[in-house]
Short mmCIF file of C-alpha atoms and ligand atoms in Angstrom, two decimals:
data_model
loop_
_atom_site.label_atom_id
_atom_site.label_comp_id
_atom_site.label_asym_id
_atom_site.label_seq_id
_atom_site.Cartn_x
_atom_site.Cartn_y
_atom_site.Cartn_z
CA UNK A 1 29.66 38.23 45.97
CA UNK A 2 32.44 39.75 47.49
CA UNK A 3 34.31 43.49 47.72
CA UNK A 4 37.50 42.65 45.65
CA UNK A 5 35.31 40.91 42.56
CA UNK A 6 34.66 43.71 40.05
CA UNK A 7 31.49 43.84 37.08
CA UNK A 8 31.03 46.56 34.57
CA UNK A 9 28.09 48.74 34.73
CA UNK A 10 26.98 48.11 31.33
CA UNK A 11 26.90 44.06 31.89
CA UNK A 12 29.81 42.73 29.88
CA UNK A 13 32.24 39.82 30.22
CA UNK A 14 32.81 37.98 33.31
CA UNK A 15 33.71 39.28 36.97
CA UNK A 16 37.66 40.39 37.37
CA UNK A 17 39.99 40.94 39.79
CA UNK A 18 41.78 44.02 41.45
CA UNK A 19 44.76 43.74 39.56
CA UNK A 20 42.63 43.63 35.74
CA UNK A 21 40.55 46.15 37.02
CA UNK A 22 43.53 48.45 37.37
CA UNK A 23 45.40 47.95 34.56
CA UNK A 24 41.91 48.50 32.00
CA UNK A 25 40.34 51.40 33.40
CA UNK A 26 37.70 51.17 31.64
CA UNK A 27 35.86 47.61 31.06
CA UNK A 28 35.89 46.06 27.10
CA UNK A 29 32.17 46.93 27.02
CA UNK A 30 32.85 50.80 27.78
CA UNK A 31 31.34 50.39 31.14
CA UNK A 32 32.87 50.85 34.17
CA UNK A 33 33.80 48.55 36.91
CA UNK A 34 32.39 48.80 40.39
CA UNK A 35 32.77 46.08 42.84
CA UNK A 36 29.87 43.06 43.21
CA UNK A 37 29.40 44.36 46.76
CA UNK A 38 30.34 47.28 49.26
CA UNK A 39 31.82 46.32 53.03
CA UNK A 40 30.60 47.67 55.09
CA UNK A 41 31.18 49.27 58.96
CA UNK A 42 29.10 48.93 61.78
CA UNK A 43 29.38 51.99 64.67
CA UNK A 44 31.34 49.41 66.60
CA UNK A 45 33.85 49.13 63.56
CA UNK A 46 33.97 52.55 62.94
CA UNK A 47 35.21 53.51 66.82
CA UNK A 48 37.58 51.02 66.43
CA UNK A 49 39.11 53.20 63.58
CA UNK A 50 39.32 56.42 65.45
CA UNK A 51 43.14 57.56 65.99
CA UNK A 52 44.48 55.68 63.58
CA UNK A 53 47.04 57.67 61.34
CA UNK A 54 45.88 58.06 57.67
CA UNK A 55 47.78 55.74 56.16
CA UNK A 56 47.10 52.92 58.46
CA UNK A 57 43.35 53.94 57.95
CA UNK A 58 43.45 53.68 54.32
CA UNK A 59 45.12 50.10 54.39
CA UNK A 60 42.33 49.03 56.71
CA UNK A 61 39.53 50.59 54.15
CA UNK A 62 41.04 49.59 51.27
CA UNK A 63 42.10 45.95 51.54
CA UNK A 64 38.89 43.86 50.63
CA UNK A 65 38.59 45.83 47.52
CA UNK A 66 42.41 44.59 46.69
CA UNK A 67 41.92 41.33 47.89
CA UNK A 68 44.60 38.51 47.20
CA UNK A 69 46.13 41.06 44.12
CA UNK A 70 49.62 41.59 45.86
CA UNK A 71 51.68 39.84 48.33
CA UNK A 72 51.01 39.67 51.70
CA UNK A 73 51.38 42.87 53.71
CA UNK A 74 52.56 45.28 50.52
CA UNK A 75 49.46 47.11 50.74
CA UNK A 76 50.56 48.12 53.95
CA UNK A 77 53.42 49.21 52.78
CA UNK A 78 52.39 50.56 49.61
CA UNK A 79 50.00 52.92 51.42
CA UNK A 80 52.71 54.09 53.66
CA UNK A 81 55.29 54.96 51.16
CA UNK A 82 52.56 56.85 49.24
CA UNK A 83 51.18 58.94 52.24
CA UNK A 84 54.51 59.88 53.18
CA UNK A 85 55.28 61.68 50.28
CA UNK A 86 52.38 64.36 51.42
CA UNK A 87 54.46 67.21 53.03
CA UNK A 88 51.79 67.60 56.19
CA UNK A 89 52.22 64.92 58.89
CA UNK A 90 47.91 64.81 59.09
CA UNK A 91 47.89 63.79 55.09
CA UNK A 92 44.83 65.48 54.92
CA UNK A 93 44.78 68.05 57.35
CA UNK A 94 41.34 69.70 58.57
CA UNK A 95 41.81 73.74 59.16
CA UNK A 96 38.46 75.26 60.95
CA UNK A 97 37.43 78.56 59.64
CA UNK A 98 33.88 78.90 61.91
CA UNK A 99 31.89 77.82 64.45
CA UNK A 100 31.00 75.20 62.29
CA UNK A 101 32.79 74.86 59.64
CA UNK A 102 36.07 73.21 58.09
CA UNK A 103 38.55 72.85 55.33
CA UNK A 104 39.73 69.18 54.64
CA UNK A 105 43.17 70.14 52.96
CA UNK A 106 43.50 67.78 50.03
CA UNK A 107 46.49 69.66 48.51
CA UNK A 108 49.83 68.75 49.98
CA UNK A 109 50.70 66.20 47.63
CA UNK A 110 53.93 66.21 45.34
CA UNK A 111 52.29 68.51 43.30
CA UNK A 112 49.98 70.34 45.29
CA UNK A 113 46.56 69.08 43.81
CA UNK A 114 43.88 66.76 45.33
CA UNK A 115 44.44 64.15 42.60
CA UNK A 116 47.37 63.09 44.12
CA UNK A 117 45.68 61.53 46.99
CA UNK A 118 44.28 58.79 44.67
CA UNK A 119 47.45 59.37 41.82
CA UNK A 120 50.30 58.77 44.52
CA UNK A 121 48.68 55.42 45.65
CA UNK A 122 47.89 54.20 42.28
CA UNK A 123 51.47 54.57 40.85
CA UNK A 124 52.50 52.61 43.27
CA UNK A 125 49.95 49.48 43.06
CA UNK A 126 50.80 49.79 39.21
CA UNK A 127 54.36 49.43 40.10
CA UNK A 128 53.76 46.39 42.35
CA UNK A 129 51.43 44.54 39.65
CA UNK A 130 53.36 45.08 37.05
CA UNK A 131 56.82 43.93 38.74
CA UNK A 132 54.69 40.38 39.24
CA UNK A 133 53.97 40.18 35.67
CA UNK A 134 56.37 41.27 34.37
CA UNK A 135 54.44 43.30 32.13
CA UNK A 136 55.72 47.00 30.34
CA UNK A 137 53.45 49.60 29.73
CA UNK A 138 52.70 52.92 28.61
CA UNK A 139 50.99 55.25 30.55
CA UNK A 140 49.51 57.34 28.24
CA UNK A 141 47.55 60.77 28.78
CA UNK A 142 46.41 63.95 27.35
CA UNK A 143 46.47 67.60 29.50
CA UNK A 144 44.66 70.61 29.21
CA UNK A 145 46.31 71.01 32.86
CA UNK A 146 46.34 69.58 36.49
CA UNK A 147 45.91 65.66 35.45
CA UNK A 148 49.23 65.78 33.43
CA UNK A 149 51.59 66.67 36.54
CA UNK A 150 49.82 64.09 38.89
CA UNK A 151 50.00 61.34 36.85
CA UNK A 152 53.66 62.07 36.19
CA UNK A 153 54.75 62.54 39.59
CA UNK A 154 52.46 59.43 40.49
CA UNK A 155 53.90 57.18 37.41
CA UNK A 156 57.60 58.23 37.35
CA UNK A 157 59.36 55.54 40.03
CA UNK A 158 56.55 52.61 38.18
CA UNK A 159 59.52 50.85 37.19
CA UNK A 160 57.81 48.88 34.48
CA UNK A 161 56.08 51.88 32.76
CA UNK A 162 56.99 54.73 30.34
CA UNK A 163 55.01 57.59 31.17
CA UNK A 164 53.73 60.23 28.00
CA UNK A 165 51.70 63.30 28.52
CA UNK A 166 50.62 65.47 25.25
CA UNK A 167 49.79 68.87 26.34
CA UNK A 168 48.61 71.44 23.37
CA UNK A 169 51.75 73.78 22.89
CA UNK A 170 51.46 77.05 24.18
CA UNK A 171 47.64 76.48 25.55
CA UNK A 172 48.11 76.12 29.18
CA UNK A 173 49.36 77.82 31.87
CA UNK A 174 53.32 78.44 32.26
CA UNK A 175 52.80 77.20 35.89
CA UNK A 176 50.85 73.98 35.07
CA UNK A 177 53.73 73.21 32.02
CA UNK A 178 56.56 73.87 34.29
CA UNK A 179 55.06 71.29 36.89
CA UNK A 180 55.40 68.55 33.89
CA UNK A 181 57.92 69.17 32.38
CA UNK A 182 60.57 70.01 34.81
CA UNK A 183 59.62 66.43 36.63
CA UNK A 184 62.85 64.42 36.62
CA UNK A 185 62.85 60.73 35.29
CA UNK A 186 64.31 58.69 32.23
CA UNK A 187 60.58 57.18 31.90
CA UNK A 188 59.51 60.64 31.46
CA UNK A 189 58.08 62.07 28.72
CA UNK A 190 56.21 65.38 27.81
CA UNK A 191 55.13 66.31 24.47
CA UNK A 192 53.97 69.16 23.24
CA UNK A 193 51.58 68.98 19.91
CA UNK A 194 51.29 71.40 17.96
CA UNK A 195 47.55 71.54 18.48
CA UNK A 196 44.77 72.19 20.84
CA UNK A 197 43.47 70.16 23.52
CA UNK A 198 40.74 68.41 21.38
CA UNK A 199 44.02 67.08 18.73
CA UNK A 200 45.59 65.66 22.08
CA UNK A 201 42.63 63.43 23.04
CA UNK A 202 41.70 62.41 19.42
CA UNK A 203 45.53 61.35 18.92
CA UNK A 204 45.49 59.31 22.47
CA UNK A 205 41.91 57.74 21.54
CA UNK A 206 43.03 56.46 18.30
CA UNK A 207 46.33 54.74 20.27
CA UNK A 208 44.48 53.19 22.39
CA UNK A 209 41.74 52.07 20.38
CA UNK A 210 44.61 50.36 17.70
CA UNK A 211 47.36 49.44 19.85
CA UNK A 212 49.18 46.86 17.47
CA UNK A 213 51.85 49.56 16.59
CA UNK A 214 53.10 48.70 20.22
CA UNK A 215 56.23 46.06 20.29
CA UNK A 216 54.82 42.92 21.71
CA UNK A 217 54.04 42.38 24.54
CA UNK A 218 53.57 46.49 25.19
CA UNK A 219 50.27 47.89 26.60
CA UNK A 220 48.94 51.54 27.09
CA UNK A 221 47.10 52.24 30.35
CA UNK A 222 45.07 55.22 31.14
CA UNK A 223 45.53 56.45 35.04
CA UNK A 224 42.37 58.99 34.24
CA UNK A 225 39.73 59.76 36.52
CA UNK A 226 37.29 56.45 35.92
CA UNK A 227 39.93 54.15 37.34
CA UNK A 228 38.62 52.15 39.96
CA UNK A 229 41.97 52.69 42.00
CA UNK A 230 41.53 56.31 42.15
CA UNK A 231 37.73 56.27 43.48
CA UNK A 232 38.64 53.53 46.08
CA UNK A 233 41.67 55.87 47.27
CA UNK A 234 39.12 59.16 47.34
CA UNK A 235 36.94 56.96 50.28
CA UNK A 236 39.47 57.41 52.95
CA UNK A 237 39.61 60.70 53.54
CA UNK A 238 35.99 61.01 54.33
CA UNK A 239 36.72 58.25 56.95
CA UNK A 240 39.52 60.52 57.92
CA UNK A 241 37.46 63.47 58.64
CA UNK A 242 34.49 62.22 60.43
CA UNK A 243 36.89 60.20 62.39
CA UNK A 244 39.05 63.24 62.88
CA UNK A 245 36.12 65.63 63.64
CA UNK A 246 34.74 63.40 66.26
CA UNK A 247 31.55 63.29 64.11
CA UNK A 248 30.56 59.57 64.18
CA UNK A 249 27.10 60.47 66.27
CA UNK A 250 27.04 64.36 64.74
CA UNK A 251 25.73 65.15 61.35
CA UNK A 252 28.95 65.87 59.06
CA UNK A 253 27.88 67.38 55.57
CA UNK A 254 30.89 67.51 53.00
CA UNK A 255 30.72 70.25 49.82
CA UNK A 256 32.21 68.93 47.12
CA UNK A 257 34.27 70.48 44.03
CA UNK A 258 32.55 68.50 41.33
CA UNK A 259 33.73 67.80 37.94
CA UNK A 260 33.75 64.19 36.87
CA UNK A 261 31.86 63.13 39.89
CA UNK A 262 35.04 60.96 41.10
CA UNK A 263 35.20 62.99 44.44
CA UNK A 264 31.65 62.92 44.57
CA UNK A 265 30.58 59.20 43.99
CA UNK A 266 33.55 58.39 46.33
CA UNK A 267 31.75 59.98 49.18
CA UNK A 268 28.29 58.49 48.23
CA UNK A 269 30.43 55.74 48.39
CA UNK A 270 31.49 56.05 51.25
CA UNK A 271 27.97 56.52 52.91
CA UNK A 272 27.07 53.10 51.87
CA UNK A 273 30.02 51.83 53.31
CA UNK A 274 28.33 52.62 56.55
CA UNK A 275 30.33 56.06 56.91
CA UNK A 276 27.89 58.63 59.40
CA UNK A 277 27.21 61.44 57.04
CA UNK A 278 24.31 64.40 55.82
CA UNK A 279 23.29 64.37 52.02
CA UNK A 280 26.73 65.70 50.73
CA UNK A 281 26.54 68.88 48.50
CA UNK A 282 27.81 68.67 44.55
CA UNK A 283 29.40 72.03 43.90
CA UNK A 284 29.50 72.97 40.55
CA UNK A 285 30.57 75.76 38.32
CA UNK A 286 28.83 77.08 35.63
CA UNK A 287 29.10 73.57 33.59
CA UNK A 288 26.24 72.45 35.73
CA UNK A 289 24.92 69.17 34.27
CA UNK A 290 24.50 67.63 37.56
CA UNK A 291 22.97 70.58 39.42
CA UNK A 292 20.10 70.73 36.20
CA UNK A 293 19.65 67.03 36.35
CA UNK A 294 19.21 66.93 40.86
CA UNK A 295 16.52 70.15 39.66
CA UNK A 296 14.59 68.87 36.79
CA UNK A 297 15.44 65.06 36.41
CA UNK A 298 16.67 65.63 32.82
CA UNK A 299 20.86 65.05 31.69
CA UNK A 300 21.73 66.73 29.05
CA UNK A 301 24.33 69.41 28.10
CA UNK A 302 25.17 71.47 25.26
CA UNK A 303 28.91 72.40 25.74
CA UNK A 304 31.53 73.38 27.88
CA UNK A 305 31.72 76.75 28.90
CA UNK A 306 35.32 78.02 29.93
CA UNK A 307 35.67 79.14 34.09
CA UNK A 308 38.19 80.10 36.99
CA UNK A 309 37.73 76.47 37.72
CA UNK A 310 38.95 75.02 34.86
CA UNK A 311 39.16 71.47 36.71
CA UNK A 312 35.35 71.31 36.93
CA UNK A 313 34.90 72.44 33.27
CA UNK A 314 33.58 68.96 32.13
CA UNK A 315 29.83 68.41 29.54
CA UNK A 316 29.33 65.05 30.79
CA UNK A 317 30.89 63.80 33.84
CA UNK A 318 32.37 60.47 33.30
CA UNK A 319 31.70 58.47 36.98
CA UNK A 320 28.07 59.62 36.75
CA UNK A 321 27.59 56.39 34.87
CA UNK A 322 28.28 54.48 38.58
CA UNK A 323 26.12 55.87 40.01
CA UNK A 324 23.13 56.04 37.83
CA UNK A 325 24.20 51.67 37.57
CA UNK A 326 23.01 52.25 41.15
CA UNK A 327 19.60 54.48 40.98
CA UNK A 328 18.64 51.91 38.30
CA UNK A 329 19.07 49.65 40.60
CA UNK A 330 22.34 47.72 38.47
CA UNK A 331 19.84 46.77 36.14
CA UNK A 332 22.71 47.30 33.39
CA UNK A 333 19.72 46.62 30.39
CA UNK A 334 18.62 49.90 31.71
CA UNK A 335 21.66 51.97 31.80
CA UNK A 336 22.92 50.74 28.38
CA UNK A 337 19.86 52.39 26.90
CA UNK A 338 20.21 55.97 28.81
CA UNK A 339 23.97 56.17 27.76
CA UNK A 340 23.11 55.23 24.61
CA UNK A 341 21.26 58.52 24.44
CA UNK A 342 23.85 60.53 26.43
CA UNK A 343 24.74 64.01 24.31
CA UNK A 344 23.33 67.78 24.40
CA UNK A 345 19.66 67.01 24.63
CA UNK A 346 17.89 66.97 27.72
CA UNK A 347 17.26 63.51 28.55
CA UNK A 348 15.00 62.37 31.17
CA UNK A 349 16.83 59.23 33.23
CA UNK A 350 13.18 58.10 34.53
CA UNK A 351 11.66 58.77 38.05
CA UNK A 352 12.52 56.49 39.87
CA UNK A 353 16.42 57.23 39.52
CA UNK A 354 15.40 60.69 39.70
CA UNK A 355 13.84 60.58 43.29
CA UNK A 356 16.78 58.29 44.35
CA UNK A 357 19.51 60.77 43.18
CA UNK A 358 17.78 63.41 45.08
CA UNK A 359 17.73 61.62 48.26
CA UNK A 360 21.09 60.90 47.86
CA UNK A 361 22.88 64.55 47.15
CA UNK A 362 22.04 68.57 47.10
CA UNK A 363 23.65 70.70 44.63
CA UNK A 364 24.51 73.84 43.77
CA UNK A 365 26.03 75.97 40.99
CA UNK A 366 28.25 78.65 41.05
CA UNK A 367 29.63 81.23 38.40
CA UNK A 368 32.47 82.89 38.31
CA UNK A 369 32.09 86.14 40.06
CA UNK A 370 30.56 83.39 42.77
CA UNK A 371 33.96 82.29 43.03
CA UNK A 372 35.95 85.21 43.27
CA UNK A 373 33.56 86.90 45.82
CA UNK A 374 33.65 84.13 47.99
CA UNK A 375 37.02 83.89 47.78
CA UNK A 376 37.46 88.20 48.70
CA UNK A 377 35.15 87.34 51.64
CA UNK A 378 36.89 83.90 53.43
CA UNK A 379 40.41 86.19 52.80
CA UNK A 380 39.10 89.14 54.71
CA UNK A 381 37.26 87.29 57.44
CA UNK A 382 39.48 84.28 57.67
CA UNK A 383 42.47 85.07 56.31
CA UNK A 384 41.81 81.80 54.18
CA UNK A 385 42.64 82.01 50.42
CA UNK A 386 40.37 79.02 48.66
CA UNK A 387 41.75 78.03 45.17
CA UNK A 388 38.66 78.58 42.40
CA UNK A 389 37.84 74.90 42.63
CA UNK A 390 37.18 75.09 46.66
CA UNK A 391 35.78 78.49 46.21
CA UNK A 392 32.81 77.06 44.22
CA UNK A 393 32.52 74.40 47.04
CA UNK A 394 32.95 77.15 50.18
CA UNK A 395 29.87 79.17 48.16
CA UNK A 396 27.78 76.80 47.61
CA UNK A 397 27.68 75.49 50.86
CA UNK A 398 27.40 79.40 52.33
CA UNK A 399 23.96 79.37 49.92
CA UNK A 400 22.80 76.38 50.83
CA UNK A 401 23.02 78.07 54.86
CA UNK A 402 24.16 76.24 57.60
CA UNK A 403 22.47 72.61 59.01
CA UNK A 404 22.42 71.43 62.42
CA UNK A 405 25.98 69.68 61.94
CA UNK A 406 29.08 70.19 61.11
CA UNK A 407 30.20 71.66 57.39
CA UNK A 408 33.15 70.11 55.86
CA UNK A 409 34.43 72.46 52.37
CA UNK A 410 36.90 69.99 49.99
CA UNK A 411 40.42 71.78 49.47
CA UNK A 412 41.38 70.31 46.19
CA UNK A 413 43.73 72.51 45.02
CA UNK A 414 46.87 75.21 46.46
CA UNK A 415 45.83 78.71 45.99
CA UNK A 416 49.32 79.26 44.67
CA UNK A 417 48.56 77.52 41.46
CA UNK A 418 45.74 80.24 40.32
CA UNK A 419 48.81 83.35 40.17
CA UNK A 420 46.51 85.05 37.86
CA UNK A 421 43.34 84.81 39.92
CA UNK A 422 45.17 86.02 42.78
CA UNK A 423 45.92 89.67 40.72
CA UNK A 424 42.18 89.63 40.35
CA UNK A 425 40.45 88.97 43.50
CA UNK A 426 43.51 91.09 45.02
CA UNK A 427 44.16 88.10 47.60
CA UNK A 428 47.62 87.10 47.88
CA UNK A 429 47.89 83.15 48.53
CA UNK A 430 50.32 81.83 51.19
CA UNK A 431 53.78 81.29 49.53
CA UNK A 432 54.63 77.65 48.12
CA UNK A 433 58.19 76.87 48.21
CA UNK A 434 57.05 73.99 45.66
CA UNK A 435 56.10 76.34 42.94
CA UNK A 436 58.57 79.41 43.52
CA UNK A 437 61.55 76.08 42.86
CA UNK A 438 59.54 75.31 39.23
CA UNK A 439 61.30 78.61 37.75
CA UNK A 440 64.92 77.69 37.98
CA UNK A 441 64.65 74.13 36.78
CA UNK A 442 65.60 72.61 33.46
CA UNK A 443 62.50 72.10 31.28
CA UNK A 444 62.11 69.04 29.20
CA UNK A 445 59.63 68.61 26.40
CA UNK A 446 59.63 67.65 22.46
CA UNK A 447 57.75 69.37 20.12
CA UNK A 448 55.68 67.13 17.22
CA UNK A 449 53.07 67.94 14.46
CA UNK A 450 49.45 67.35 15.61
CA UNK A 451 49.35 63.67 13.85
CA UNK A 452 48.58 60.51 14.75
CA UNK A 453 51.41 58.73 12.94
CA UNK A 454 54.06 60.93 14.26
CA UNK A 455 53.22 60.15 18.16
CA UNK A 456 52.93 56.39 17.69
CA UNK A 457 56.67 56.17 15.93
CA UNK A 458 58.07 57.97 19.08
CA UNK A 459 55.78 55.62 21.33
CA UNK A 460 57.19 52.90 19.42
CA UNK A 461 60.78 54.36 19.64
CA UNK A 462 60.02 54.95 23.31
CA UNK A 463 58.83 51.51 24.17
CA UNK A 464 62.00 49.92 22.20
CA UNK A 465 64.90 52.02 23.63
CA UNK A 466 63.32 53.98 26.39
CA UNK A 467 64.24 57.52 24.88
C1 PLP B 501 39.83 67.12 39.32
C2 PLP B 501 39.55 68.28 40.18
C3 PLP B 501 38.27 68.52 40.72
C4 PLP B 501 37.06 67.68 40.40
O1 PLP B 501 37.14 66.37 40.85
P1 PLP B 501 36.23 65.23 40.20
O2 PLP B 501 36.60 64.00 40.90
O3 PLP B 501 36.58 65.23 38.74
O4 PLP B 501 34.83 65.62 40.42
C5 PLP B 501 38.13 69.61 41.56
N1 PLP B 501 39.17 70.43 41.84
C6 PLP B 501 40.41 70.23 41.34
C7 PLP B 501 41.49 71.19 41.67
C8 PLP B 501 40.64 69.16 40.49
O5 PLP B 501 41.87 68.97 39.98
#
């Protein structure tokens, strides 16, 4: 057993290493990996981390899970060059807002959006692997919105990879589109389909599910949210905060923005890694799968209803499946039956899992006029402007009232980005020299028909000339 040997929930195929685990997302038997076994930090370990700078915290975290995958002493590096290109010296900086309660800034990335923090990191271990292999891919990837930008800006210096983002034409904010498409790179490459969202992700299922329209030796990678190499990367900065705060002996209880439960499990993760912490809070909008299931032990949900937090709008959020391997105690037998059933009825997990998920996190849900009040009252008695996403987490955590400890709200996203929110709630966010530069730049983008034949020529085309 070891931290850098990885199994898939469901039970499939033999053990694999860091560097398979990150270039197949998700495992051949559609489960996911997780790692044979956590390391974990005693209280004498954990001072020993205190005042290190984040990036020489996150190499220290993250190297058994990457074992022997790259040459000596590039993780070091690889985490360096990736934390640098955060504009705030702290990485993650922590703002304080009460008595007793904090921000944990997770938006001053290259593009101003939490998933940077993992994206950033795992562009450049792709880069790294690949160079060994020698192997070309495409990163492939459909947008309704913030993923697109992230993965660009993480994927655009992988020098092995072509990068492709389909975004449905005309269905998503000028600001998010801008952010893609005026990203600068001959491995580049937006496209706009003339469809919706659900035309983008049936078009990049079928590629990747039939991938021998590919030149040989090609292969399309997915850098979406069930990577292993993002969750490991969302750890740190709950290390980082604790550490930061001083909170190793003081109880520390995060809110979390929750959508696919990546920046959730992380911090359960994290907690079994030996991190000090109170049962951390899932924030959710008004898609509130997770809150229902904590309540009534049955996961189930009929849609996805449209919010200010358009992030978090997610029916069935993908990590949960990682974590419920653990309530059933990795009996995978077990959770290949309950996914099997997965959909829009209400489906009791058993209650066993149930009582262990409830030990594990509170929730709470949040609507939308939750999210703009909350964001009206931080602005006038803070001065704060929370983006919708943190919003849902600053409001749930205000509801849940305060503990004995410390209250940590997750940042995950600039203010700035929500321009239309901002007319609403009346409250101006700070300026964001980032966004006010998108205007003025050249956008680049191709048009195609929503059709799956269309978009694998031009991969093809792409993969054999690079245009
Ligand atoms: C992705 C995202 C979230 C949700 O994170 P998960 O890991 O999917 O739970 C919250 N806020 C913002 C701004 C996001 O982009």
């Amino acid at each position: 057993m070891s931290s850098d040997r990885y199994i898939s929930t469901r039970g499939g195929g033999e053990g694999c290493d860091f560097a398979q685990v990150l270039l197949q997302g998700l495992a051949p038997d559609g489960g996911l990996y997780v790692p044979e076994e956590l390391p974990h930090y005693d209280a004498a370990a954990l001072q020993s981390m205190r005042g290190l700078g984040y990036g020489e915290l996150a190499a220290r975290l993250l190297r058994p899970f990457v074992g022997d995958a790259l040459g000596k002493d590039r993780l070091g590096e690889i985490v360096a060059e990736s934390y640098a290109a955060f504009r705030h010296p702290a990485v993650t900086p922590l703002v304080q807002l009460g008595p007793n309660h904090w921000v944990l800034e997770l938006f001053h990335g290259p593009t101003l959006a939490f998933k940077d923090v993992a994206l950033q990191l795992l562009g450049r271990l792709l880069d790294a692997v690949l160079l060994e292999r020698g192997q070309p891919i495409v990163v492939l990837g459909a947008t309704s919105g913030d993923t697109g930008s992230a993965a660009i800006a993480a994927c655009r210096h992988v020098r092995m990879a072509q990068v492709v983002m389909l975004h449905p034409e005309g269905r998503i904010a000028q600001l998010q589109r801008r952010q893609m498409t005026t990203q600068v790179g001959d491995n580049v490459h937006n496209i706009a389909l003339q469809g919706d969202f659900d035309d983008c992700q049936r078009i990049v299922k079928s590629c990747f599910r039939e991938q021998s329209f590919l030149p040989p030796g090609w292969q399309l990678v997915a850098v979406n949210s069930i990577n292993w190499a993002r969750i490991m990367a969302q750890t740190v900065y709950y290390f980082f905060a604790v550490l930061s705060l001083g909170a190793l002996g003081y109880p520390c209880r995060f809110s979390i923005p929750t959508g696919n439960f990546g920046n959730a499990y992380a911090a359960y993760l994290a907690g079994r890694m030996g991190l000090p912490m109170e049962k951390p809070l899932l924030a959710v909008n008004s898609n509130d799968v997770l809150h229902r299931y904590l309540h009534s032990g049955r996961y189930g949900s009929p849609g996805v209803t449209p919010t200010l937090a358009p992030s978090m709008d997610i029916r069935l959020p993908s990590n949960f499946e990682r974590l419920l391997f653990d309530l059933y105690q990795r009996d995978a037998a077990q959770l290949r039956r309950a996914v099997k059933l997965f959909g829009t009825e209400d489906q009791p997990l058993g209650d066993g899992a149930w009582q262990r998920a409830r030990q594990i996190f509170d929730s709470a849900s949040v609507d939308d006029e939750g999210i703009c009040a909350a964001i009206q009252d931080l602005a006038k008695s803070a001065s704060y402007v929370l983006d919708p996403h943190s919003a849902v987490a600053w409001e749930a955590a205000r509801r849940q009232g305060d503990g004995d400890g410390i209250t940590v709200i997750l940042a995950t996203a600039h203010p700035g980005k929500f321009p239309e929110l901002a007319q609403r709630t009346g409250c101006a966010p700070p300026p964001a020299a980032l966004l006010e530069e998108l205007s003025g730049r050249e956008e680049r983008c191709l048009q195609l028909p929503a059709e799956e034949a269309g978009v694998r020529a031009h991969l093809e085309k792409i993969c054999r000339n690079g245009v």
